[in-house]
Short mmCIF file of C-alpha atoms in Angstrom, two decimals:
data_model
loop_
_atom_site.label_atom_id
_atom_site.label_comp_id
_atom_site.label_asym_id
_atom_site.label_seq_id
_atom_site.Cartn_x
_atom_site.Cartn_y
_atom_site.Cartn_z
CA MET A 8 -31.53 -2.39 24.70
CA ARG A 9 -27.94 -3.94 25.54
CA PRO A 10 -25.35 -2.88 23.46
CA LEU A 11 -24.05 -5.09 20.56
CA ILE A 12 -20.08 -5.92 20.14
CA LEU A 13 -18.96 -7.64 16.99
CA ILE A 14 -15.97 -9.95 17.84
CA SER A 15 -13.06 -11.54 15.24
CA ASN A 16 -9.91 -12.30 15.49
CA ASP A 17 -7.07 -13.98 13.70
CA ASP A 18 -6.38 -16.89 15.50
CA GLY A 19 -9.95 -18.78 14.89
CA TYR A 20 -12.87 -18.75 16.14
CA GLN A 21 -12.05 -21.66 18.61
CA ALA A 22 -8.79 -19.96 19.83
CA LYS A 23 -8.85 -19.64 23.73
CA GLY A 24 -8.29 -15.77 23.18
CA ILE A 25 -11.31 -15.04 21.51
CA ARG A 26 -13.34 -17.26 23.69
CA SER A 27 -11.75 -15.49 26.88
CA LEU A 28 -13.07 -12.27 25.25
CA THR A 29 -16.70 -13.12 24.91
CA ALA A 30 -16.64 -14.41 28.34
CA MET A 31 -15.21 -11.50 29.67
CA LEU A 32 -17.70 -9.13 28.00
CA GLU A 33 -21.01 -11.38 27.67
CA ASP A 34 -22.76 -10.09 30.66
CA ILE A 35 -22.12 -6.14 29.40
CA ALA A 36 -23.58 -6.82 25.93
CA ASP A 37 -24.99 -8.78 23.39
CA ILE A 38 -21.78 -10.42 21.36
CA ILE A 39 -21.77 -11.69 17.90
CA VAL A 40 -18.55 -13.49 16.92
CA CYS A 41 -17.50 -13.95 13.29
CA ALA A 42 -13.70 -15.25 13.12
CA PRO A 43 -12.03 -17.19 10.61
CA ASP A 44 -12.24 -21.11 10.73
CA ASP A 45 -8.68 -21.60 11.30
CA ALA A 46 -5.69 -19.78 12.03
CA ARG A 47 -4.75 -16.24 9.69
CA SER A 48 -2.11 -14.94 11.27
CA GLY A 49 -0.31 -11.96 9.63
CA PHE A 50 -3.24 -11.58 7.49
CA SER A 51 -3.02 -7.94 7.65
CA CYS A 52 -6.11 -5.93 6.27
CA ALA A 53 -6.58 -8.53 3.24
CA PHE A 54 -9.92 -9.61 2.10
CA SER A 55 -10.75 -12.41 0.02
CA ALA A 56 -11.38 -11.07 -3.75
CA THR A 57 -11.43 -14.65 -5.65
CA ILE A 58 -12.54 -17.19 -2.88
CA PRO A 59 -16.24 -17.96 -2.41
CA LEU A 60 -16.99 -16.95 1.12
CA LYS A 61 -19.01 -19.31 3.67
CA LEU A 62 -20.66 -18.78 7.04
CA THR A 63 -20.96 -21.60 9.42
CA LEU A 64 -23.36 -20.90 12.70
CA ARG A 65 -21.22 -22.47 15.51
CA GLU A 66 -23.19 -21.58 18.83
CA LYS A 67 -26.33 -19.88 19.23
CA ARG A 68 -27.60 -19.08 23.13
CA GLU A 69 -28.86 -16.22 24.77
CA GLY A 70 -26.77 -13.04 24.06
CA VAL A 71 -24.34 -14.95 22.11
CA THR A 72 -23.97 -15.70 18.38
CA VAL A 73 -20.63 -17.41 17.31
CA TYR A 74 -20.21 -18.07 13.44
CA SER A 75 -17.30 -18.88 11.46
CA CYS A 76 -16.10 -17.86 7.99
CA ASN A 77 -13.47 -19.35 5.79
CA GLY A 78 -12.08 -15.88 4.82
CA ALA A 79 -9.70 -13.42 6.46
CA PRO A 80 -10.37 -11.28 9.43
CA VAL A 81 -11.33 -8.41 7.35
CA ASP A 82 -14.13 -10.93 5.36
CA CYS A 83 -15.48 -12.14 8.68
CA VAL A 84 -16.33 -8.20 9.78
CA LYS A 85 -17.72 -7.29 6.05
CA MET A 86 -19.67 -10.56 6.09
CA ALA A 87 -20.91 -10.25 9.69
CA LEU A 88 -21.86 -6.07 8.99
CA GLN A 89 -23.77 -7.30 6.01
CA ASN A 90 -25.25 -10.71 6.83
CA ILE A 91 -25.44 -11.54 10.24
CA CYS A 92 -25.73 -8.35 12.32
CA GLU A 93 -29.46 -7.38 12.75
CA ARG A 94 -28.33 -3.84 13.53
CA ARG A 95 -25.37 -1.79 13.84
CA PRO A 96 -22.82 -2.95 16.18
CA ASP A 97 -22.00 -0.38 18.93
CA MET A 98 -18.24 -1.43 18.93
CA ILE A 99 -15.81 -3.85 17.11
CA ILE A 100 -13.21 -6.03 18.58
CA GLY A 101 -10.32 -7.79 17.44
CA GLY A 102 -9.09 -10.68 19.91
CA ILE A 103 -7.58 -11.30 22.50
CA ASN A 104 -4.85 -12.15 19.96
CA HIS A 105 -2.24 -14.74 21.08
CA GLY A 106 0.90 -12.93 20.77
CA ASP A 107 2.28 -9.39 20.39
CA ASN A 108 0.84 -6.78 17.86
CA ALA A 109 2.78 -3.54 18.96
CA SER A 110 5.04 -1.32 17.13
CA VAL A 111 5.19 -2.18 13.19
CA ASN A 112 3.40 -5.05 13.91
CA ALA A 113 0.41 -3.33 13.45
CA HIS A 114 1.12 -2.96 9.97
CA TYR A 115 0.52 -7.14 9.61
CA SER A 116 -1.67 -8.11 11.99
CA GLY A 117 -4.82 -9.50 11.36
CA THR A 118 -6.27 -8.36 14.72
CA MET A 119 -5.64 -4.97 13.59
CA GLY A 120 -7.22 -5.77 10.32
CA VAL A 121 -10.69 -6.27 12.09
CA THR A 122 -9.98 -3.35 13.90
CA ILE A 123 -8.82 -1.13 11.40
CA GLU A 124 -11.98 -2.40 9.08
CA GLY A 125 -14.21 -1.21 12.21
CA CYS A 126 -12.82 2.22 11.75
CA LEU A 127 -13.16 2.55 8.34
CA LYS A 128 -17.00 1.57 9.12
CA TYR A 129 -16.73 4.67 11.58
CA ILE A 130 -17.62 2.04 14.09
CA PRO A 131 -15.73 2.53 17.69
CA SER A 132 -12.93 -0.39 17.56
CA VAL A 133 -10.12 -1.67 19.45
CA ALA A 134 -7.64 -4.40 19.33
CA TYR A 135 -6.76 -6.52 22.32
CA SER A 136 -3.44 -8.83 22.05
CA LEU A 137 -1.34 -10.69 24.86
CA CYS A 138 2.69 -11.30 24.23
CA ASP A 139 2.16 -14.69 25.03
CA HIS A 140 1.76 -16.88 21.72
CA ARG A 141 1.28 -20.07 23.40
CA GLU A 142 -1.99 -21.93 22.76
CA ASP A 143 -3.16 -21.94 26.69
CA ALA A 144 -2.15 -18.58 27.32
CA ASP A 145 -3.50 -16.92 30.45
CA PHE A 146 -5.66 -14.64 29.63
CA GLU A 147 -7.75 -13.77 33.02
CA PRO A 148 -4.92 -10.87 34.23
CA LEU A 149 -6.41 -9.11 31.43
CA ARG A 150 -9.81 -9.37 32.49
CA PRO A 151 -10.18 -6.10 34.57
CA TYR A 152 -8.72 -3.88 32.14
CA ILE A 153 -10.72 -5.29 28.99
CA ARG A 154 -13.69 -4.87 31.15
CA LYS A 155 -13.19 -1.03 31.80
CA PHE A 156 -11.28 -0.03 28.34
CA THR A 157 -14.55 -1.59 26.64
CA GLU A 158 -17.15 0.22 28.88
CA LYS A 159 -15.32 3.39 28.51
CA VAL A 160 -15.29 3.01 24.77
CA LEU A 161 -18.98 1.89 24.81
CA LYS A 162 -19.98 4.76 27.21
CA GLU A 163 -17.80 7.52 25.50
CA GLY A 164 -17.05 6.38 21.79
CA LEU A 165 -13.89 7.05 19.95
CA PRO A 166 -12.57 9.86 17.83
CA LYS A 167 -13.76 9.23 14.10
CA GLY A 168 -11.09 7.71 12.14
CA ILE A 169 -9.30 6.45 15.31
CA CYS A 170 -9.16 3.08 16.69
CA LEU A 171 -6.99 1.46 19.55
CA ASN A 172 -4.45 -1.23 19.54
CA VAL A 173 -4.22 -2.47 23.06
CA ASN A 174 -1.12 -5.00 24.02
CA PHE A 175 -0.41 -6.52 27.50
CA PRO A 176 2.77 -8.03 28.71
CA ALA A 177 2.70 -11.67 29.45
CA ALA A 178 2.52 -11.16 33.25
CA LYS A 179 0.25 -12.00 36.09
CA ALA A 180 0.10 -8.50 37.22
CA PHE A 181 0.79 -5.02 35.45
CA LYS A 182 2.49 -1.61 36.52
CA GLY A 183 -0.23 -0.02 35.07
CA VAL A 184 -1.24 2.05 31.67
CA LYS A 185 0.59 3.87 29.22
CA VAL A 186 -0.43 5.68 26.06
CA CYS A 187 2.20 5.40 23.69
CA ARG A 188 3.29 5.88 20.15
CA MET A 189 3.83 3.05 17.62
CA GLY A 190 7.50 2.21 17.91
CA PHE A 191 9.81 1.71 14.86
CA GLY A 192 11.55 -1.77 14.65
CA SER A 193 13.13 -4.16 12.13
CA TRP A 194 12.24 -7.86 11.11
CA GLN A 195 15.73 -9.11 10.50
CA ASN A 196 16.69 -12.57 8.77
CA GLU A 197 12.99 -13.28 7.96
CA THR A 198 13.20 -16.07 6.09
CA THR A 199 15.08 -19.44 6.85
CA LYS A 200 15.98 -21.99 3.95
CA CYS A 201 14.99 -25.39 4.18
CA HIS A 202 16.14 -28.16 1.52
CA HIS A 203 13.20 -30.56 0.33
CA PRO A 204 13.52 -34.08 0.12
CA ARG A 205 13.09 -33.65 -3.53
CA GLY A 206 15.54 -31.52 -4.18
CA TYR A 207 14.67 -27.90 -4.49
CA ASP A 208 15.07 -25.12 -1.83
CA TYR A 209 12.24 -23.22 0.13
CA TRP A 210 11.60 -20.82 2.72
CA TRP A 211 9.73 -20.24 6.05
CA MET A 212 8.96 -16.66 6.96
CA VAL A 213 10.68 -16.81 10.66
CA GLY A 214 12.61 -13.91 11.95
CA HIS A 215 13.64 -11.96 14.73
CA TYR A 216 12.44 -8.30 16.20
CA HIS A 217 14.69 -5.99 16.65
CA ASN A 218 14.14 -2.49 18.56
CA ASP A 219 15.11 0.48 16.32
CA GLU A 220 14.76 2.84 19.35
CA PRO A 221 16.05 1.08 22.24
CA GLU A 222 16.33 4.63 24.15
CA ALA A 223 13.05 5.80 23.34
CA THR A 224 10.41 5.68 26.94
CA ASP A 225 7.15 6.74 24.53
CA THR A 226 6.73 4.00 22.42
CA ASP A 227 4.33 0.99 23.07
CA ARG A 228 7.71 -1.61 22.61
CA TRP A 229 9.00 0.38 26.09
CA ALA A 230 6.03 0.07 27.81
CA LEU A 231 5.34 -3.82 27.39
CA ASP A 232 9.06 -4.33 28.05
CA ASN A 233 8.62 -2.62 31.19
CA GLY A 234 5.32 -4.38 32.44
CA TYR A 235 2.96 -1.71 31.37
CA VAL A 236 -0.41 -2.19 29.37
CA ALA A 237 0.21 -0.36 25.93
CA ILE A 238 -2.59 1.34 24.35
CA THR A 239 -1.29 2.65 20.89
CA PRO A 240 -4.13 5.27 19.46
CA THR A 241 -4.28 4.29 15.74
CA GLU A 242 -5.39 6.49 13.12
CA ILE A 243 -6.75 5.34 9.40
CA ASP A 244 -5.98 8.63 7.45
CA LEU A 245 -2.63 7.29 6.26
CA THR A 246 -1.95 10.96 5.04
CA ALA A 247 1.83 11.99 5.84
CA TYR A 248 1.03 15.54 5.90
CA GLU A 249 4.27 16.94 6.74
CA PHE A 250 5.02 15.99 3.23
CA MET A 251 2.96 18.54 1.86
CA SER A 252 5.90 21.03 2.84
CA GLN A 253 7.16 19.22 -0.39
CA LYS A 254 3.97 19.98 -2.75
CA GLU A 255 5.42 22.11 -5.21
CA SER A 256 8.50 20.34 -6.15
CA TRP A 257 6.22 17.55 -7.12
CA GLU A 258 3.43 19.13 -9.01
CA GLU A 259 5.81 21.34 -10.97
CA MET B 17 27.07 1.35 -10.49
CA ARG B 18 23.59 1.86 -11.71
CA PRO B 19 20.65 2.38 -9.17
CA LEU B 20 19.04 -0.83 -7.85
CA ILE B 21 15.36 -0.99 -8.22
CA LEU B 22 13.25 -4.02 -6.45
CA ILE B 23 9.92 -4.28 -8.00
CA SER B 24 6.86 -6.34 -6.82
CA ASN B 25 2.97 -6.14 -7.41
CA ASP B 26 -0.37 -7.96 -6.51
CA ASP B 27 -1.24 -8.77 -9.85
CA GLY B 28 1.42 -11.18 -10.56
CA TYR B 29 4.94 -11.29 -12.50
CA GLN B 30 3.06 -11.79 -16.04
CA ALA B 31 0.27 -9.34 -15.53
CA LYS B 32 1.07 -6.08 -18.19
CA GLY B 33 1.25 -3.62 -15.56
CA ILE B 34 4.45 -5.16 -14.17
CA ARG B 35 6.23 -5.60 -17.52
CA SER B 36 5.51 -1.95 -18.70
CA LEU B 37 7.08 -0.52 -15.72
CA THR B 38 10.32 -2.80 -16.03
CA ALA B 39 10.50 -1.63 -19.64
CA MET B 40 10.09 1.78 -18.72
CA LEU B 41 12.93 2.17 -15.98
CA GLU B 42 15.48 -0.49 -17.30
CA ASP B 43 17.87 2.05 -18.95
CA ILE B 44 18.01 3.98 -15.80
CA ALA B 45 18.61 0.96 -13.61
CA ASP B 46 19.48 -2.51 -12.54
CA ILE B 47 16.02 -3.90 -11.91
CA ILE B 48 15.01 -7.17 -9.79
CA VAL B 49 11.41 -8.30 -10.01
CA CYS B 50 10.04 -10.43 -7.37
CA ALA B 51 6.19 -10.90 -7.78
CA PRO B 52 3.66 -13.24 -6.90
CA ASP B 53 3.06 -16.00 -9.54
CA ASP B 54 -0.24 -15.29 -9.77
CA ALA B 55 -2.69 -12.23 -8.97
CA ARG B 56 -3.04 -12.10 -5.35
CA SER B 57 -5.39 -8.83 -5.12
CA GLY B 58 -6.44 -7.45 -1.83
CA PHE B 59 -3.69 -8.89 -0.11
CA SER B 60 -2.85 -5.65 1.94
CA CYS B 61 0.68 -6.33 4.04
CA ALA B 62 -0.09 -9.87 4.64
CA PHE B 63 2.60 -12.39 5.18
CA SER B 64 2.48 -15.86 4.71
CA ALA B 65 3.08 -17.36 8.43
CA THR B 66 2.30 -20.96 7.70
CA ILE B 67 3.35 -21.62 3.64
CA PRO B 68 6.66 -22.92 2.68
CA LEU B 69 7.56 -20.04 0.08
CA LYS B 70 9.19 -20.78 -3.08
CA LEU B 71 11.35 -18.70 -5.49
CA THR B 72 11.37 -19.57 -9.61
CA LEU B 73 13.70 -17.74 -12.08
CA ARG B 74 11.45 -16.47 -14.96
CA GLU B 75 14.06 -14.51 -16.85
CA LYS B 76 17.58 -13.24 -16.25
CA ARG B 77 19.18 -10.88 -19.28
CA GLU B 78 21.33 -7.59 -19.10
CA GLY B 79 20.45 -5.61 -15.99
CA VAL B 80 16.95 -7.58 -15.41
CA THR B 81 16.20 -10.77 -13.10
CA VAL B 82 12.80 -11.84 -12.98
CA TYR B 83 11.38 -14.14 -9.96
CA SER B 84 8.14 -15.16 -9.08
CA CYS B 85 7.24 -16.62 -5.69
CA ASN B 86 4.31 -18.25 -4.35
CA GLY B 87 3.38 -15.97 -1.50
CA ALA B 88 1.94 -13.00 -0.91
CA PRO B 89 3.35 -9.18 -2.06
CA VAL B 90 5.18 -8.61 1.14
CA ASP B 91 6.40 -12.16 1.06
CA CYS B 92 8.06 -10.89 -2.46
CA VAL B 93 9.64 -7.94 -1.06
CA LYS B 94 10.90 -10.19 2.08
CA MET B 95 12.34 -12.91 0.15
CA ALA B 96 14.05 -10.89 -2.60
CA LEU B 97 15.76 -8.52 0.17
CA GLN B 98 17.21 -11.51 2.03
CA ASN B 99 17.85 -14.21 -1.05
CA ILE B 100 17.86 -12.42 -4.25
CA CYS B 101 19.21 -8.94 -3.84
CA GLU B 102 22.98 -8.95 -3.59
CA ARG B 103 22.83 -5.13 -2.46
CA ARG B 104 20.40 -3.27 -0.92
CA PRO B 105 18.25 -1.62 -3.49
CA ASP B 106 17.95 1.85 -3.68
CA MET B 107 14.04 2.06 -4.31
CA ILE B 108 11.34 -0.36 -4.13
CA ILE B 109 8.29 -0.04 -6.23
CA GLY B 110 4.63 -1.44 -6.33
CA GLY B 111 3.11 -1.74 -9.55
CA ILE B 112 1.80 -0.41 -12.05
CA ASN B 113 -1.42 -2.08 -10.38
CA HIS B 114 -4.10 -2.43 -12.53
CA GLY B 115 -6.52 -0.83 -10.88
CA ASP B 116 -7.15 2.14 -8.56
CA ASN B 117 -5.54 2.25 -4.99
CA ALA B 118 -6.19 5.46 -4.01
CA SER B 119 -8.49 6.64 -0.96
CA VAL B 120 -9.13 3.98 1.90
CA ASN B 121 -8.04 1.15 -0.54
CA ALA B 122 -4.61 1.85 0.50
CA HIS B 123 -5.47 -0.69 3.19
CA TYR B 124 -6.39 -3.12 1.44
CA SER B 125 -3.81 -2.75 -1.56
CA GLY B 126 -1.26 -5.35 -2.03
CA THR B 127 0.49 -2.89 -4.15
CA MET B 128 0.64 -0.61 -1.07
CA GLY B 129 1.76 -3.21 0.81
CA VAL B 130 4.94 -3.81 -1.42
CA THR B 131 5.41 -0.15 -0.64
CA ILE B 132 4.73 -0.02 2.88
CA GLU B 133 7.13 -3.08 3.83
CA GLY B 134 9.79 -1.19 1.72
CA CYS B 135 9.25 2.01 3.79
CA LEU B 136 9.26 -0.19 6.80
CA LYS B 137 12.81 -1.61 5.82
CA TYR B 138 13.76 2.47 5.10
CA ILE B 139 13.81 1.80 1.62
CA PRO B 140 12.55 4.82 -0.74
CA SER B 141 9.35 3.31 -2.00
CA VAL B 142 6.60 4.05 -4.30
CA ALA B 143 3.61 2.50 -5.42
CA TYR B 144 2.35 3.08 -8.96
CA SER B 145 -1.64 2.42 -9.87
CA LEU B 146 -3.83 3.05 -12.99
CA CYS B 147 -7.35 3.37 -12.70
CA ASP B 148 -8.03 0.86 -15.05
CA HIS B 149 -8.38 -3.06 -14.12
CA ARG B 150 -8.30 -4.43 -17.58
CA GLU B 151 -5.65 -7.03 -18.60
CA ASP B 152 -4.55 -4.82 -21.75
CA ALA B 153 -4.60 -1.48 -20.00
CA ASP B 154 -2.74 0.88 -21.73
CA PHE B 155 0.16 2.21 -19.65
CA GLU B 156 1.96 4.51 -22.15
CA PRO B 157 0.56 7.68 -21.02
CA LEU B 158 1.97 6.65 -17.47
CA ARG B 159 5.44 6.64 -18.98
CA PRO B 160 6.98 10.01 -18.83
CA TYR B 161 5.37 11.13 -15.30
CA ILE B 162 6.83 7.30 -13.98
CA ARG B 163 10.10 8.04 -15.19
CA LYS B 164 10.41 11.73 -13.73
CA PHE B 165 9.00 10.77 -10.32
CA THR B 166 11.28 7.72 -10.10
CA GLU B 167 14.30 9.36 -11.09
CA LYS B 168 13.32 11.95 -8.62
CA VAL B 169 13.14 9.35 -5.77
CA LEU B 170 16.35 7.91 -6.95
CA LYS B 171 18.08 11.14 -6.88
CA GLU B 172 16.34 13.08 -3.58
CA GLY B 173 15.00 10.14 -1.58
CA LEU B 174 12.03 10.38 0.64
CA PRO B 175 11.96 11.32 4.00
CA LYS B 176 12.23 8.35 6.64
CA GLY B 177 8.42 6.38 7.32
CA ILE B 178 7.04 8.48 4.05
CA CYS B 179 6.51 6.04 1.02
CA LEU B 180 4.13 7.37 -2.31
CA ASN B 181 1.07 6.09 -3.10
CA VAL B 182 0.65 7.45 -6.84
CA ASN B 183 -2.49 6.62 -8.98
CA PHE B 184 -3.11 7.63 -12.58
CA PRO B 185 -6.65 8.37 -14.11
CA ALA B 186 -7.63 6.14 -16.75
CA ALA B 187 -6.89 8.54 -19.66
CA LYS B 188 -4.85 9.35 -22.74
CA ALA B 189 -3.29 12.57 -21.11
CA PHE B 190 -3.41 14.09 -17.66
CA LYS B 191 -4.15 17.60 -16.38
CA GLY B 192 -1.57 17.76 -14.13
CA VAL B 193 -0.01 16.52 -10.84
CA LYS B 194 -1.73 16.86 -7.61
CA VAL B 195 -0.14 16.01 -3.91
CA CYS B 196 -3.40 15.10 -1.72
CA ARG B 197 -4.41 13.30 1.45
CA MET B 198 -6.08 10.24 1.20
CA GLY B 199 -9.71 10.46 0.80
CA PHE B 200 -12.45 8.79 2.87
CA GLY B 201 -15.09 6.73 1.60
CA SER B 202 -17.00 3.63 2.31
CA TRP B 203 -17.22 -0.02 0.49
CA GLN B 204 -20.88 -0.73 0.26
CA ASN B 205 -23.15 -3.87 -0.25
CA GLU B 206 -19.89 -5.59 -0.09
CA THR B 207 -21.09 -9.50 -0.27
CA THR B 208 -23.06 -10.83 -3.16
CA LYS B 209 -25.14 -14.02 -2.25
CA CYS B 210 -25.18 -16.79 -4.43
CA HIS B 211 -26.59 -20.27 -4.29
CA HIS B 212 -24.57 -23.49 -5.06
CA PRO B 213 -26.09 -26.28 -6.56
CA ARG B 214 -25.59 -28.63 -3.49
CA GLY B 215 -27.84 -26.39 -1.79
CA TYR B 216 -25.82 -23.96 0.39
CA ASP B 217 -25.21 -20.46 0.11
CA TYR B 218 -21.75 -18.58 -0.44
CA TRP B 219 -20.87 -14.78 -0.81
CA TRP B 220 -18.57 -13.36 -3.37
CA MET B 221 -16.63 -9.78 -2.00
CA VAL B 222 -17.97 -7.45 -4.57
CA GLY B 223 -19.29 -4.25 -3.55
CA HIS B 224 -19.35 -0.29 -5.06
CA TYR B 225 -17.31 2.44 -3.29
CA HIS B 226 -18.86 5.79 -2.23
CA ASN B 227 -16.95 9.21 -1.59
CA ASP B 228 -17.84 10.12 1.86
CA GLU B 229 -16.26 13.75 1.50
CA PRO B 230 -17.59 14.57 -2.33
CA GLU B 231 -17.10 18.31 -1.55
CA ALA B 232 -13.42 18.01 -0.56
CA THR B 233 -11.09 19.05 -3.19
CA ASP B 234 -7.81 18.18 -1.73
CA THR B 235 -8.36 14.23 -1.94
CA ASP B 236 -6.60 11.65 -3.97
CA ARG B 237 -10.37 10.82 -4.76
CA TRP B 238 -11.12 14.13 -6.35
CA ALA B 239 -7.70 14.46 -7.90
CA LEU B 240 -8.45 11.24 -10.09
CA ASP B 241 -12.41 12.42 -10.62
CA ASN B 242 -10.89 15.62 -12.41
CA GLY B 243 -8.20 14.16 -14.49
CA TYR B 244 -5.36 14.71 -12.33
CA VAL B 245 -2.13 12.03 -11.43
CA ALA B 246 -2.59 11.95 -7.40
CA ILE B 247 0.40 11.69 -5.50
CA THR B 248 -0.81 10.47 -1.82
CA PRO B 249 2.17 10.81 0.78
CA THR B 250 1.89 8.13 3.09
CA GLU B 251 3.42 7.26 6.56
CA ILE B 252 4.11 3.97 8.32
CA ASP B 253 3.68 5.72 11.58
CA LEU B 254 0.22 5.16 12.38
CA THR B 255 -0.11 6.94 15.73
CA ALA B 256 -3.34 8.90 16.08
CA TYR B 257 -1.01 11.78 18.09
CA GLU B 258 -4.14 14.03 18.49
CA PHE B 259 -5.29 11.29 20.75
CA MET B 260 -2.45 12.33 23.23
CA SER B 261 -4.76 14.71 24.72
CA GLN B 262 -6.99 11.87 26.31
CA LYS B 263 -4.26 10.03 27.67
CA GLU B 264 -4.48 10.98 31.16
CA SER B 265 -8.50 9.67 31.22
CA TRP B 266 -6.94 5.95 29.73
CA GLU B 267 -3.80 5.85 32.30
CA GLU B 268 -5.58 6.73 35.50
#
């Protein structure tokens, strides 16, 4: 039996990135896509506690089934696992995202939401993102890397509790691959004030990213800025074990 | 000058939990509340990339200012830091949440979204949650603990990149305090199918939680199940450093 891959994203089922990913992998695996019906960028691991969720079948052909869902990226994974997949997927993939999900953006990313949700279900999970927000971004240069990484994960799996956040620079060719740590940075001037014709103020969430570790060469930010594909292994156990040394002062 | 604490939550500015927290702390600090205008449970670290954000002043008295915002919990923190706070807060608190945010729920929690956002801003940040979803839950037993923990953080700070996820059992009294690791568990049967009178199916996101580590006694889940206040130190660096041993096989 061919392996089964569940794919979702946060740009919506019609985005070029998720369609490109499906095309890159459909000869090596059966593919189920369950993705938001429209863009859900910045949705993180959010799920929909209060809205009724619906599924719409968008496409069905040999080896490829595509559904859209009116929920968040994490909803799509949960809905697909319980209501679409007839067997447990061998792998869950988020992407290919239109835009960077490296460094602290991993916390906000709906693409990483998909991948963390897969990892929480103990299924090997990977996020693919391209540092290009454009609707018509060129995903072709990623093809050999995505096929290689996906085949490696299908063959070897991933350690329990660890998923991969893979980011590609916007380039025609890459210098190589770096396994990195998550870089630290800060979003600055995150809200932009505007004035409504009716007389009130409102804000758009638009900021710019500042690299807080410009000297570090082991971060995903450095790898991307220097032309490398960045693989950031990501763990779902959030415990800060180093804090255990302070245990006594908190338990007293 | 008195310390400044920024408070938000995911239950909305009118929830009993956030009003109780404000009342518990307003004699030791100036308080700014900026919280969602309605419930935003399960919003994780989501922010609003596409909706115009508005702020509404709800209350202003000596030492306490309360705004609501139409965005997600993380939006509330970002909006408050840039547009409400006249100085940098000494601490950011999420809560008190009506309901458990221990174990893997930390990934989905909007209360933890507030706290992670504060930590990403390098401000000492804590989430307080009570394992009781009821609107009229009794927060009084938490008072001495919340005052003690908050005063400790105001005095000593927290290590950079580490925030605290503090959960309280639903009880009149607690056996003590445990510093724990995040327990692993799985949400099961997460979607419940219903049939709309117009003839289509829809689903509600309602599941039950299964403890995947029932034998472990060092988890937050164990502490709560056994009557202890659970402090789970949480780090915002998501890197799985143990994976670096596989570095070469991925970079080849």
